Coordinates of C-alpha atoms and ligand atoms in Angstrom, one line a residue:
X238 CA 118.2 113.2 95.1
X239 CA 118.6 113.7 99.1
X240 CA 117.2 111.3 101.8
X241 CA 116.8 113.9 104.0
X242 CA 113.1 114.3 105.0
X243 CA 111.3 116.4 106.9
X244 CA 107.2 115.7 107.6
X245 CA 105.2 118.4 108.4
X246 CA 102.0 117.5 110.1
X247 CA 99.3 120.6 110.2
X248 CA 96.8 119.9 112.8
X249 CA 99.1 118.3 114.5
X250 CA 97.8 118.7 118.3
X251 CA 94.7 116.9 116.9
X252 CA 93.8 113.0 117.3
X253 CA 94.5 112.0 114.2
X254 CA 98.2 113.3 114.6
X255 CA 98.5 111.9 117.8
X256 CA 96.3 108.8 117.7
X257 CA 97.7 107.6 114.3
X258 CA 100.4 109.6 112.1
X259 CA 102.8 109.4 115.1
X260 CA 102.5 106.3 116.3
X261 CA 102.7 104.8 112.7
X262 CA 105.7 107.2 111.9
X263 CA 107.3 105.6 115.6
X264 CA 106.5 101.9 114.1
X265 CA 108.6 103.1 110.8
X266 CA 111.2 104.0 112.6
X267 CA 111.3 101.1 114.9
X268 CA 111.5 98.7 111.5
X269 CA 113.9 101.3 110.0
X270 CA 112.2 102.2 107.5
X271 CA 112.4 105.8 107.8
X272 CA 115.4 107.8 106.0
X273 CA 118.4 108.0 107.7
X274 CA 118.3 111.8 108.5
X275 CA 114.8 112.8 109.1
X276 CA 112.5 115.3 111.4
X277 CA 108.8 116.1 112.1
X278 CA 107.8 119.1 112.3
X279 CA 103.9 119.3 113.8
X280 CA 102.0 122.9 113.7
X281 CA 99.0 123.6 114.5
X282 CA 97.0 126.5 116.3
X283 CA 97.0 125.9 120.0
X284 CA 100.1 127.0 121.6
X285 CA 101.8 123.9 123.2
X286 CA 105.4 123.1 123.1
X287 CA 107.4 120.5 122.1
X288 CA 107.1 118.6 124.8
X289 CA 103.1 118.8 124.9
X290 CA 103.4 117.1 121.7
X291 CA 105.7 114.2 122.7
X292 CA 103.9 113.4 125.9
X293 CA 100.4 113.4 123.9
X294 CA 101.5 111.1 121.0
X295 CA 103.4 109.1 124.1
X296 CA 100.4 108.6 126.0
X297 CA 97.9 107.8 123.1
X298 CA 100.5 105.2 121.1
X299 CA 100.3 103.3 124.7
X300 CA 96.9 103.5 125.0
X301 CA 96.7 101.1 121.3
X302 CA 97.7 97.4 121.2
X303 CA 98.8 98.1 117.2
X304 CA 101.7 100.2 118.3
X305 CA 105.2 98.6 119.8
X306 CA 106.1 100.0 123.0
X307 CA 109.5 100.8 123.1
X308 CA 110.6 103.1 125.9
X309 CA 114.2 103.6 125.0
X310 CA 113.7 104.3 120.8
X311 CA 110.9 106.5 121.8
X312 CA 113.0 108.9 123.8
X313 CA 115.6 109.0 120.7
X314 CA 112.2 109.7 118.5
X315 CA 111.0 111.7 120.8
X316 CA 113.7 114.6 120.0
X317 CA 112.9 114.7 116.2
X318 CA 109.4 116.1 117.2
X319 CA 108.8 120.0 117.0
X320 CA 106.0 122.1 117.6
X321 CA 105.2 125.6 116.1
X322 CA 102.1 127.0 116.9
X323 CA 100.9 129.7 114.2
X324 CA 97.7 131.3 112.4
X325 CA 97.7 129.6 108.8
X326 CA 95.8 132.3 107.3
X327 CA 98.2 134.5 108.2
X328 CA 101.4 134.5 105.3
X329 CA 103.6 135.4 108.0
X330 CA 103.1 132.0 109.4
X331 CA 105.0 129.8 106.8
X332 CA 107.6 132.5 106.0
X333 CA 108.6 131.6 109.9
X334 CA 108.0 127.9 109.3
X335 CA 110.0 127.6 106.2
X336 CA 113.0 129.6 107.8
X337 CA 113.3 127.4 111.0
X338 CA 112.6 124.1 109.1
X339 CA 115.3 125.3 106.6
X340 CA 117.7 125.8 109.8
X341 CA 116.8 122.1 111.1
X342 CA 117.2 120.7 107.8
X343 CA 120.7 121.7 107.4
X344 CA 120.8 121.2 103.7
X345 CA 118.3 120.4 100.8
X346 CA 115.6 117.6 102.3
X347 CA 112.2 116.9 100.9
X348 CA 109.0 117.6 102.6
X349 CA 105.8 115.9 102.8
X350 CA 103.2 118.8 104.4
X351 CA 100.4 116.7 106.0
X352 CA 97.3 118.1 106.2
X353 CA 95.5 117.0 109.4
X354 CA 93.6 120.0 109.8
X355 CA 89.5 119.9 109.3
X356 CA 88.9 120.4 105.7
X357 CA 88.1 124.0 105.8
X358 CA 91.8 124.9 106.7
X359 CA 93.1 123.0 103.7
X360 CA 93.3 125.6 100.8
X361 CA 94.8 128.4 103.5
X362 CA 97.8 125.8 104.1
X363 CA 98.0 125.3 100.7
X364 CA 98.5 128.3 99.4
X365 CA 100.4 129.5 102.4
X366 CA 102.9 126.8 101.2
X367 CA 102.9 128.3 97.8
X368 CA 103.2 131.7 98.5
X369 CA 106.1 131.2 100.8
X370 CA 108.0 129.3 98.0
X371 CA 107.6 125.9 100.0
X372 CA 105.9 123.9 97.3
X373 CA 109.3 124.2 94.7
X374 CA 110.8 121.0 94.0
X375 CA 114.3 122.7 93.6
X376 CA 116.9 119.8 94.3
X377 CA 114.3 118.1 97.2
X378 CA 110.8 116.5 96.2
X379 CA 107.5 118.5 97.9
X380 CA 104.4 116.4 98.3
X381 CA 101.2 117.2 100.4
X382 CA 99.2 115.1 101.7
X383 CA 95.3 115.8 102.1
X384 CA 93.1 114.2 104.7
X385 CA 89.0 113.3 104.0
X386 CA 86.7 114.6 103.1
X387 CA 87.7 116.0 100.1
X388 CA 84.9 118.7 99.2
X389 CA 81.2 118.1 100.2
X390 CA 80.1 117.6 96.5
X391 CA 81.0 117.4 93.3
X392 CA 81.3 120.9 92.7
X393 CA 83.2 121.5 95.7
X394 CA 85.9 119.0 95.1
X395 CA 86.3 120.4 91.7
X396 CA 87.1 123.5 93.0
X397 CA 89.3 122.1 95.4
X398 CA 90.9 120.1 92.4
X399 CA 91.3 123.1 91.1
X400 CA 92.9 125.5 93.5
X401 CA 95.3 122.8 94.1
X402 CA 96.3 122.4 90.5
X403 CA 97.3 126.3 90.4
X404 CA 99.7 125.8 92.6
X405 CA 101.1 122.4 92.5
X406 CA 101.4 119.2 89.9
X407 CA 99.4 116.2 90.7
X408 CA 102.0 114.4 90.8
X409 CA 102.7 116.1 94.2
X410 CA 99.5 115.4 95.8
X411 CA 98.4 112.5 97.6
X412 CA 95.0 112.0 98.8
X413 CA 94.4 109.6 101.2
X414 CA 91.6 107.5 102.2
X415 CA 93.2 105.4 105.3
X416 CA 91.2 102.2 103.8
X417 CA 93.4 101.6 101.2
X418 CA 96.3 101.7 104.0
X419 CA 94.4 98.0 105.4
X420 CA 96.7 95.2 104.6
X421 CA 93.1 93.1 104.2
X422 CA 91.9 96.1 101.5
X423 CA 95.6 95.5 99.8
X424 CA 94.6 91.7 99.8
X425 CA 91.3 91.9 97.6
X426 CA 93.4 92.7 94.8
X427 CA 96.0 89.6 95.1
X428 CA 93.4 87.2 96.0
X429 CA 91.3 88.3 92.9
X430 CA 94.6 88.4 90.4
X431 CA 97.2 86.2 92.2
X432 CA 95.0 83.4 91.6
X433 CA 93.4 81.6 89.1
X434 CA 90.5 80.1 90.8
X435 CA 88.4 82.5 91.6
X436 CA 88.6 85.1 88.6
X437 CA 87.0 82.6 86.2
X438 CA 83.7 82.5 88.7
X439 CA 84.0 86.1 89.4
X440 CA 81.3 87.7 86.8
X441 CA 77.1 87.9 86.7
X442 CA 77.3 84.1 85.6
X443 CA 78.4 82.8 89.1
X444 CA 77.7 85.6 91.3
X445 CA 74.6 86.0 92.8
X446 CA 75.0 89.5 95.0
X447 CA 78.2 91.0 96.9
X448 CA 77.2 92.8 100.3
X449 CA 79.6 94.8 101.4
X450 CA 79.9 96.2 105.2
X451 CA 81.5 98.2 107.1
X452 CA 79.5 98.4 110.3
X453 CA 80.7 99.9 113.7
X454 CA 79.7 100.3 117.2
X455 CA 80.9 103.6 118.5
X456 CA 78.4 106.4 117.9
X457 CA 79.6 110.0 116.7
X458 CA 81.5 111.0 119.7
X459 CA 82.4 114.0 120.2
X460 CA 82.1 114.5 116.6
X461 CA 79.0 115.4 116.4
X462 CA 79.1 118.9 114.6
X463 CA 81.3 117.7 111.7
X464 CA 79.3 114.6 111.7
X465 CA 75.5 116.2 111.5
X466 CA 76.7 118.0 108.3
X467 CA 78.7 114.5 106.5
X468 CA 76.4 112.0 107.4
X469 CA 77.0 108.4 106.8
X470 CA 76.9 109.1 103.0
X471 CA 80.4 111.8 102.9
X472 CA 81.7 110.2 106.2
X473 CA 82.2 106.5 104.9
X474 CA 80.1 105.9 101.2
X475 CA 81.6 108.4 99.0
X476 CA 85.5 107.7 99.8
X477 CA 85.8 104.1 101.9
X478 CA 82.6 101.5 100.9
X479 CA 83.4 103.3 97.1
X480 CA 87.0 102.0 97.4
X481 CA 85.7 98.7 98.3
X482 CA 83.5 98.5 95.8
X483 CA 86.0 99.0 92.8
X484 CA 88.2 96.8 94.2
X485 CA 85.8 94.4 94.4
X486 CA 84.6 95.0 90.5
X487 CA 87.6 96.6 88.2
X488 CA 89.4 94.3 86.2
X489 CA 93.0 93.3 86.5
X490 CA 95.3 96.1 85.2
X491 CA 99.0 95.3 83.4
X492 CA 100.8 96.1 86.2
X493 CA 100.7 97.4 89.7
X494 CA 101.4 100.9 88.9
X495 CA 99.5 104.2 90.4
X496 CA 98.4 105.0 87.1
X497 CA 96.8 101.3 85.6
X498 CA 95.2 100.8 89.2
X499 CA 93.5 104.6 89.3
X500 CA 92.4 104.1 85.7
X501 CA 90.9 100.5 85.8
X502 CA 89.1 102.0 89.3
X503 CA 88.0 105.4 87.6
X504 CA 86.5 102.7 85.0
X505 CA 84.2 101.1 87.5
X506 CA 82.8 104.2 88.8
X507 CA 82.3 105.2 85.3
X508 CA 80.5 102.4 84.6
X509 CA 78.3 101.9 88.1
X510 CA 74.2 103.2 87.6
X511 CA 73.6 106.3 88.6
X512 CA 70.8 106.5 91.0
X513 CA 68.6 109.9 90.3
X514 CA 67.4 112.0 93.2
X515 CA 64.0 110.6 92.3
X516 CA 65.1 107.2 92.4
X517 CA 66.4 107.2 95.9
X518 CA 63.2 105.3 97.6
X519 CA 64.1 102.4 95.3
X520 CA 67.6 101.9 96.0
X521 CA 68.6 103.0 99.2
X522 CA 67.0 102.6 103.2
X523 CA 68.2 105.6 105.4
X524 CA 68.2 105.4 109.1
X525 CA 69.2 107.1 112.5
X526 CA 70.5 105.4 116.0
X527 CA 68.0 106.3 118.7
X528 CA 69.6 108.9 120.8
X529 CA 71.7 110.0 117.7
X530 CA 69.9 113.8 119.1
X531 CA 71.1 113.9 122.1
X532 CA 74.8 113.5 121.4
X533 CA 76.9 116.8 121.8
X534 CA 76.5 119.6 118.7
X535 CA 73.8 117.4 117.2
X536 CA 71.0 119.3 116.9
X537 CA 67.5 118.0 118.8
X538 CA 65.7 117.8 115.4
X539 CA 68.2 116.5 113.4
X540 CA 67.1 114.4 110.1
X541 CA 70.8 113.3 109.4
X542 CA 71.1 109.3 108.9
X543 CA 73.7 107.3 110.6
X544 CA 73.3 104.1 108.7
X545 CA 72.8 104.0 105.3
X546 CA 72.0 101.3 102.4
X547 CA 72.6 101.9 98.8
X548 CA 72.3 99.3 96.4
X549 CA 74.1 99.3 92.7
X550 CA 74.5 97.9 89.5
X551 CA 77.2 98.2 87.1
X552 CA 76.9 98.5 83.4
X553 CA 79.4 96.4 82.0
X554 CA 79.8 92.9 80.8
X555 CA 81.3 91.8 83.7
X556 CA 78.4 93.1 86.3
X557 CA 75.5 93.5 84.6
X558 CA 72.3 92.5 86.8
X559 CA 74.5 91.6 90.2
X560 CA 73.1 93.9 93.0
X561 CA 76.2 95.3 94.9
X562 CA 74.8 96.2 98.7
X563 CA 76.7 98.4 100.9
X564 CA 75.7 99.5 104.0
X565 CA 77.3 100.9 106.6
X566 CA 76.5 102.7 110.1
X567 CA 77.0 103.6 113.7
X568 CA 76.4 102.1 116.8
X569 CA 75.5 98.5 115.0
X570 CA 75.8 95.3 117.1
X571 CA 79.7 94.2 115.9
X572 CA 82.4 96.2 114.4
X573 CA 83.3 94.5 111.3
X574 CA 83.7 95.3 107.7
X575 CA 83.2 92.1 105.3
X576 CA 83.0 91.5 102.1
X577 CA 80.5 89.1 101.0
X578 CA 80.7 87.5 97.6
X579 CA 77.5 85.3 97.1
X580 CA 77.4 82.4 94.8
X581 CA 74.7 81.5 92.8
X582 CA 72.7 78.2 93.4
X583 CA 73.5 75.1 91.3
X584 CA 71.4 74.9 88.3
X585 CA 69.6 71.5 89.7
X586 CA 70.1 70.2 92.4
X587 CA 70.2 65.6 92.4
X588 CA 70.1 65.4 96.1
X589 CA 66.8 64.5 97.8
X590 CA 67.3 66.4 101.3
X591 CA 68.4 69.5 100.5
X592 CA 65.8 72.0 101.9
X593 CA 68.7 73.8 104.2
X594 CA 70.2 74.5 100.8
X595 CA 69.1 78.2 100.6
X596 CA 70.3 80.7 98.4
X597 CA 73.5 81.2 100.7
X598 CA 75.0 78.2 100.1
X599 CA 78.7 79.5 98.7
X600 CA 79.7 82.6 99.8
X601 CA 83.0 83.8 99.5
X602 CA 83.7 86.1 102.4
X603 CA 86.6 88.9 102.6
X604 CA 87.2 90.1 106.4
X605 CA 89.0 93.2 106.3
X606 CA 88.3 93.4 110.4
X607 CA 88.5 92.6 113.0
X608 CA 90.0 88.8 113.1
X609 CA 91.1 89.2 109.1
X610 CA 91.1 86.7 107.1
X611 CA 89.3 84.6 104.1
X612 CA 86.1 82.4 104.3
X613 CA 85.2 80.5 101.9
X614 CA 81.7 78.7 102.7
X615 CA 80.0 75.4 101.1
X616 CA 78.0 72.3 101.4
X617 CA 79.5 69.1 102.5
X618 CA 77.5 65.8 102.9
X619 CA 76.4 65.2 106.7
X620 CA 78.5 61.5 107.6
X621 CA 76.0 58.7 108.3
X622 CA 73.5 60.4 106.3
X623 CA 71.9 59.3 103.1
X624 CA 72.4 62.7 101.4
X625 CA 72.1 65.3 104.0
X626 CA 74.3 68.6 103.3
X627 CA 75.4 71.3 105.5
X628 CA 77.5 74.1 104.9
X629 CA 80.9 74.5 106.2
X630 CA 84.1 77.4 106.2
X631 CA 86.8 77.2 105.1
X632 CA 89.2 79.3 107.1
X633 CA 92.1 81.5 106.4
X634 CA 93.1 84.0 109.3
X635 CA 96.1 86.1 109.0
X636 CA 96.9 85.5 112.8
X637 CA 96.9 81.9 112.6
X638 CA 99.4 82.2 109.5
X639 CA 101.3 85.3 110.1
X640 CA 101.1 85.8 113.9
X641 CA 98.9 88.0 116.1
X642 CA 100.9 91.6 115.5
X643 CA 101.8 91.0 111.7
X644 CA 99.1 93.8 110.1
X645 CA 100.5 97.1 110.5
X646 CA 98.5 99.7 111.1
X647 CA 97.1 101.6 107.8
X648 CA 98.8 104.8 107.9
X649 CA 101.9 102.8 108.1
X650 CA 102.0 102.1 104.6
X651 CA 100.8 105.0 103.6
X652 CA 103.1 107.3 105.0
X653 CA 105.8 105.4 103.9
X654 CA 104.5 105.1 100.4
X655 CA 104.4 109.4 100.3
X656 CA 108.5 108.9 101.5
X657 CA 108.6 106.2 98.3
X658 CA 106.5 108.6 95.7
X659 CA 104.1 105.6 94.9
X660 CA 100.4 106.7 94.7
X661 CA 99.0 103.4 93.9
X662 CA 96.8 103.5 97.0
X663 CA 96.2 107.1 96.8
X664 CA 93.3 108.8 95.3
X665 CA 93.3 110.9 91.7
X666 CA 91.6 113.7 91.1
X667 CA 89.7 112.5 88.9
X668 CA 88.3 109.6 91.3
X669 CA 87.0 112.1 93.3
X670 CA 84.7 113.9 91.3
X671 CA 83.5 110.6 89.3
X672 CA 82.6 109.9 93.0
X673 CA 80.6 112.8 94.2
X674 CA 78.5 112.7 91.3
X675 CA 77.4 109.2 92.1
X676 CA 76.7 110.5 95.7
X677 CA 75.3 114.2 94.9
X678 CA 71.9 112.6 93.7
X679 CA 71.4 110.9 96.6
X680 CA 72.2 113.1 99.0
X681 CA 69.7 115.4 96.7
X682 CA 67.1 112.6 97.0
X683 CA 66.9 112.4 100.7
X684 CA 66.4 116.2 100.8
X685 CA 63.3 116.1 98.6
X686 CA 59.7 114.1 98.6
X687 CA 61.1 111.7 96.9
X688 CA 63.6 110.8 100.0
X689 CA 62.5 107.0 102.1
X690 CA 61.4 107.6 105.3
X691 CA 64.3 108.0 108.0
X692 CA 63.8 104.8 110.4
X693 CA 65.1 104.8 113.8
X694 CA 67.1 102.2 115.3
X695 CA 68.0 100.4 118.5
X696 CA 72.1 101.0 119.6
X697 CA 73.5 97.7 118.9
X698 CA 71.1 96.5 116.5
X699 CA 72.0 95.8 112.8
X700 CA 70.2 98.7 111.9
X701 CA 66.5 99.2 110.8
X702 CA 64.4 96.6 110.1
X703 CA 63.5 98.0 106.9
X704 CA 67.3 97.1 106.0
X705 CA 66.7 93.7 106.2
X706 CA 63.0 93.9 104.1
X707 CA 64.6 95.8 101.4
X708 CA 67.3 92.9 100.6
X709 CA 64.2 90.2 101.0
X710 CA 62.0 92.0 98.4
X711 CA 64.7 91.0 95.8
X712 CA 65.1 87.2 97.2
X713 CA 68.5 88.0 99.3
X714 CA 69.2 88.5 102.6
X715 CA 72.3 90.4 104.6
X716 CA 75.1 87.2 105.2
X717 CA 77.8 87.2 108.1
X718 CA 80.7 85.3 108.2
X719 CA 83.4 87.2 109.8
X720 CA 83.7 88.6 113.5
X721 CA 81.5 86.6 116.1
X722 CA 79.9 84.7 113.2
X723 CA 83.5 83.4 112.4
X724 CA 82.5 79.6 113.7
X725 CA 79.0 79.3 113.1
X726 CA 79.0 78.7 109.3
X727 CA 75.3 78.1 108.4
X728 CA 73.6 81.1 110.0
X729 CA 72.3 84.2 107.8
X730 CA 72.9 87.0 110.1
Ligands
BG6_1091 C1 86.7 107.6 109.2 C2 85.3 108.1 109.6 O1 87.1 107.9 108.0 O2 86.6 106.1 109.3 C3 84.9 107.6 110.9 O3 85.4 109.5 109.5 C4 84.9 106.1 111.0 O4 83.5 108.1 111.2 C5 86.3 105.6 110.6 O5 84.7 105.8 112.4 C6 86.3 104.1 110.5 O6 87.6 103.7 110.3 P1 88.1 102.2 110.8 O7 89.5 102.1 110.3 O8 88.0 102.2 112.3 O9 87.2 101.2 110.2

């Protein structure tokens, strides 16, 4: 088969295009990774020209210390970028698309169509693409690539699911979530099965709780009409802190192939509690950032929650009993997204001063970002003490080990992986549905009586207090190792 690619980016005058998909693609290109002969083609409704799309994607890969700056290969880049502007709910559209693209190509070449578009321009494209032929794999591969969210609920994502399928194979579709694109996300899976030590402690005998966040400081932006409808829940719990969660939890597959991974991950889900919409006060704390109703396109009385905890429990032999926290939410004090594993305490313990030996004595902790790394925390005897312990970390960070620029940026690997065909760290169908329904209910919940209050919290706080009191009514409390916490091992957060 040809190595002649083209990638066709829809939506592509927006940030993401410009802010992530072009820079990565430059970053490919700079480590030669790309095929040989190869073209992007960006579309989108606002008519700019070519060169409105080179000096945007310029500008904004300057702007980020992830990208290389590299004055001379850009201008060579540069001239493989097009722009077409053009209605894509007009059929028209991709007729004129597919002839000029055919003209550039020069010959059979594959296609990956990226959809950057907001989600309600996705099924337009898509069946634009088919109806104009574009989606035959003839003697060149056709793969599409579709952006979150995927559907607002279950039944919408089915749908979606389903559309797609009349048109395409799965095989052809990739659905990203940019998460899996984090070297650090990558790394849960190879420090869990690359190693022996820690998958014999890694079940409801040793493990006391896992926490997992994903917290960050900037508010909603100027995103605030998409935003008010998501909500934390669809922005970040249903796709991201999900894919965290099964990576955390499945078990180790044969191989490292698409289809073992999605199935050991579908598994998890499959087997995590559902919470009921009636159950919602127990198991989750809502809240909203103070000033959250002021940003642009929110509305003044808007109920919509910008922090979120949900905690769940896993039906399986593995999990059974270990609360799994995730929380997640805007305008918190740090940007960082950690993993905690916590260890239960020893069974007795034969030392006579012990009393800082709290229930957070071994934690394992996973820092996706920012400073990523490994922590692994314990106690160690004070010197020139009788018995005195303290705990201490254990340190792995990739920049000390790999250098400061070694993690690529997500969409890197993913792009790349599209060119490849391997799905691994894409999302099935099935994966999203299984999802929704564990979300649906909640969402539900919080619409009903049964919903918690909606507590308000201070910018740069770690949400509302009531997130803290809810992890103390079960014994545990939320634990920070990673980001500004990196050096101060014995401090809850
Ligand atoms: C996106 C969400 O998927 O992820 C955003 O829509 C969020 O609201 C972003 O800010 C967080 O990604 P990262 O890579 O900065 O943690």
């Amino acid at each position: 088969m040809t190595e002649n690619t083209s990638i066709i980016i829809f939506g592509a005058s927006g940030d993401l295009s410009h802010r992530k998909l072009i820079p990565a693609l430059f970053n490919l290109y700079l480590k030669g990774r790309l095929p040989e002969s190869f073209r992007i083609y960006g579309a989108a409704t606002r008519s700019w020209t070519d060169d409105d799309l080179r000096s945007t994607a310029w500008s904004s890969l300057q702007d980020q210390s992830t990208f290389r700056i590299d004055e001379a290969a850009w201008r060579i880049f540069a001239q493989k970028l097009t722009y077409r502007s053009g209605d894509f709910s007009a059929p028209d559209t991709f007729k004129r698309f597919d002839v000029e693209l055919s003209v550039l190509e020069n010959g059979p070449s594959n296609r990956m169509y990226y959809m950057a578009t907001p989600p309600e321009y996705f099924l337009d494209i898509i069946n634009g693409l088919a109806a104009a032929g574009m989606l035959e794999e003839k003697d060149a591969w056709r793969r599409v690539v579709i952006e979150k969210p995927f559907g607002s609920d279950f039944t919408s994502a089915g749908s979606l699911n389903d559309s797609i399928h009349q048109v395409m194979h799965e095989r052809q579709v990739y659905r990203i979530d940019h998460y899996l694109g984090k070297e650090t996300v990558q790394n849960i899976l190879v420090a869990r099965f690359a190693n022996t030590i820690f998958e014999p402690v890694w079940n409801r005998n040793y493990i006391e709780n896992v926490q997992i966040t994903v917290a960050e400081t900037v508010g909603v932006e100027t995103r605030g009409k998409y935003y008010d409808k998501a909500g934390v829940i669809r922005d970040m719990f249903q796709n991201h802190l999900i894919q965290l969660l099964t990576l955390v939890a499945m078990e180790p597959t044969s191989s490292y192939k698409a289809d073992a991974l999605r199935d050991e991950k579908l598994k998890v889900i499959s087997a995590i509690r559902p919470i009921s919409a009636k159950e919602v006060g127990l198991h989750t704390v809502r809240g909203q950032y103070h000033g959250y109703r002021q940003e642009p396109n929110v509305p003044a009385d808007s109920n919509n929650s910008t922090f979120a905890v949900v905690r769940f429990f896993i039906d399986n032999w593995r999990w059974q009993g270990v609360p799994f926290y995730i929380r997640s939410g805007k305008k918190l004090a740090e940007k960082v997204s950690e993993i905690i594993i916590q260890f239960k305490n020893p069974p007795h313990m034969i030392f006579p001063n012990h009393a800082n030996l709290d229930a957070s004595s071994n934690l394992l902790s996973m820092c996706l970002q920012p400073d990523e790394g490994i922590h692994l925390r314990f106690e160690t005897k004070v010197p020139d003490t009788i018995a005195e312990t303290r705990s201490v970390n254990m340190e792995y960070h990739y920049s000390d080990e790999f250098g400061p620029n070694a993690l690529p940026e997500a969409y890197e690997r993913l792009l790349l992986d599209v060119i490849n065909g391997d799905a691994s760290l894409f999302t099935r169908a099935d994966q999203t549905e299984l999802s929704w329904e564990l979300f649906d209910p909640i969402l539900v919940g919080w619409n009903s009586p049964a919903a918690p209050p909606l507590n308000f919290y201070e910018p740069g706080s770690w949400g509302p207090p009531e997130s803290d009191t809810f992890l103390a009514s079960a014994g545990h409390q939320w634990m920070q190792i990673c980001g500004e916490h990196c050096h101060d091992p014995g401090e809850p957060e």
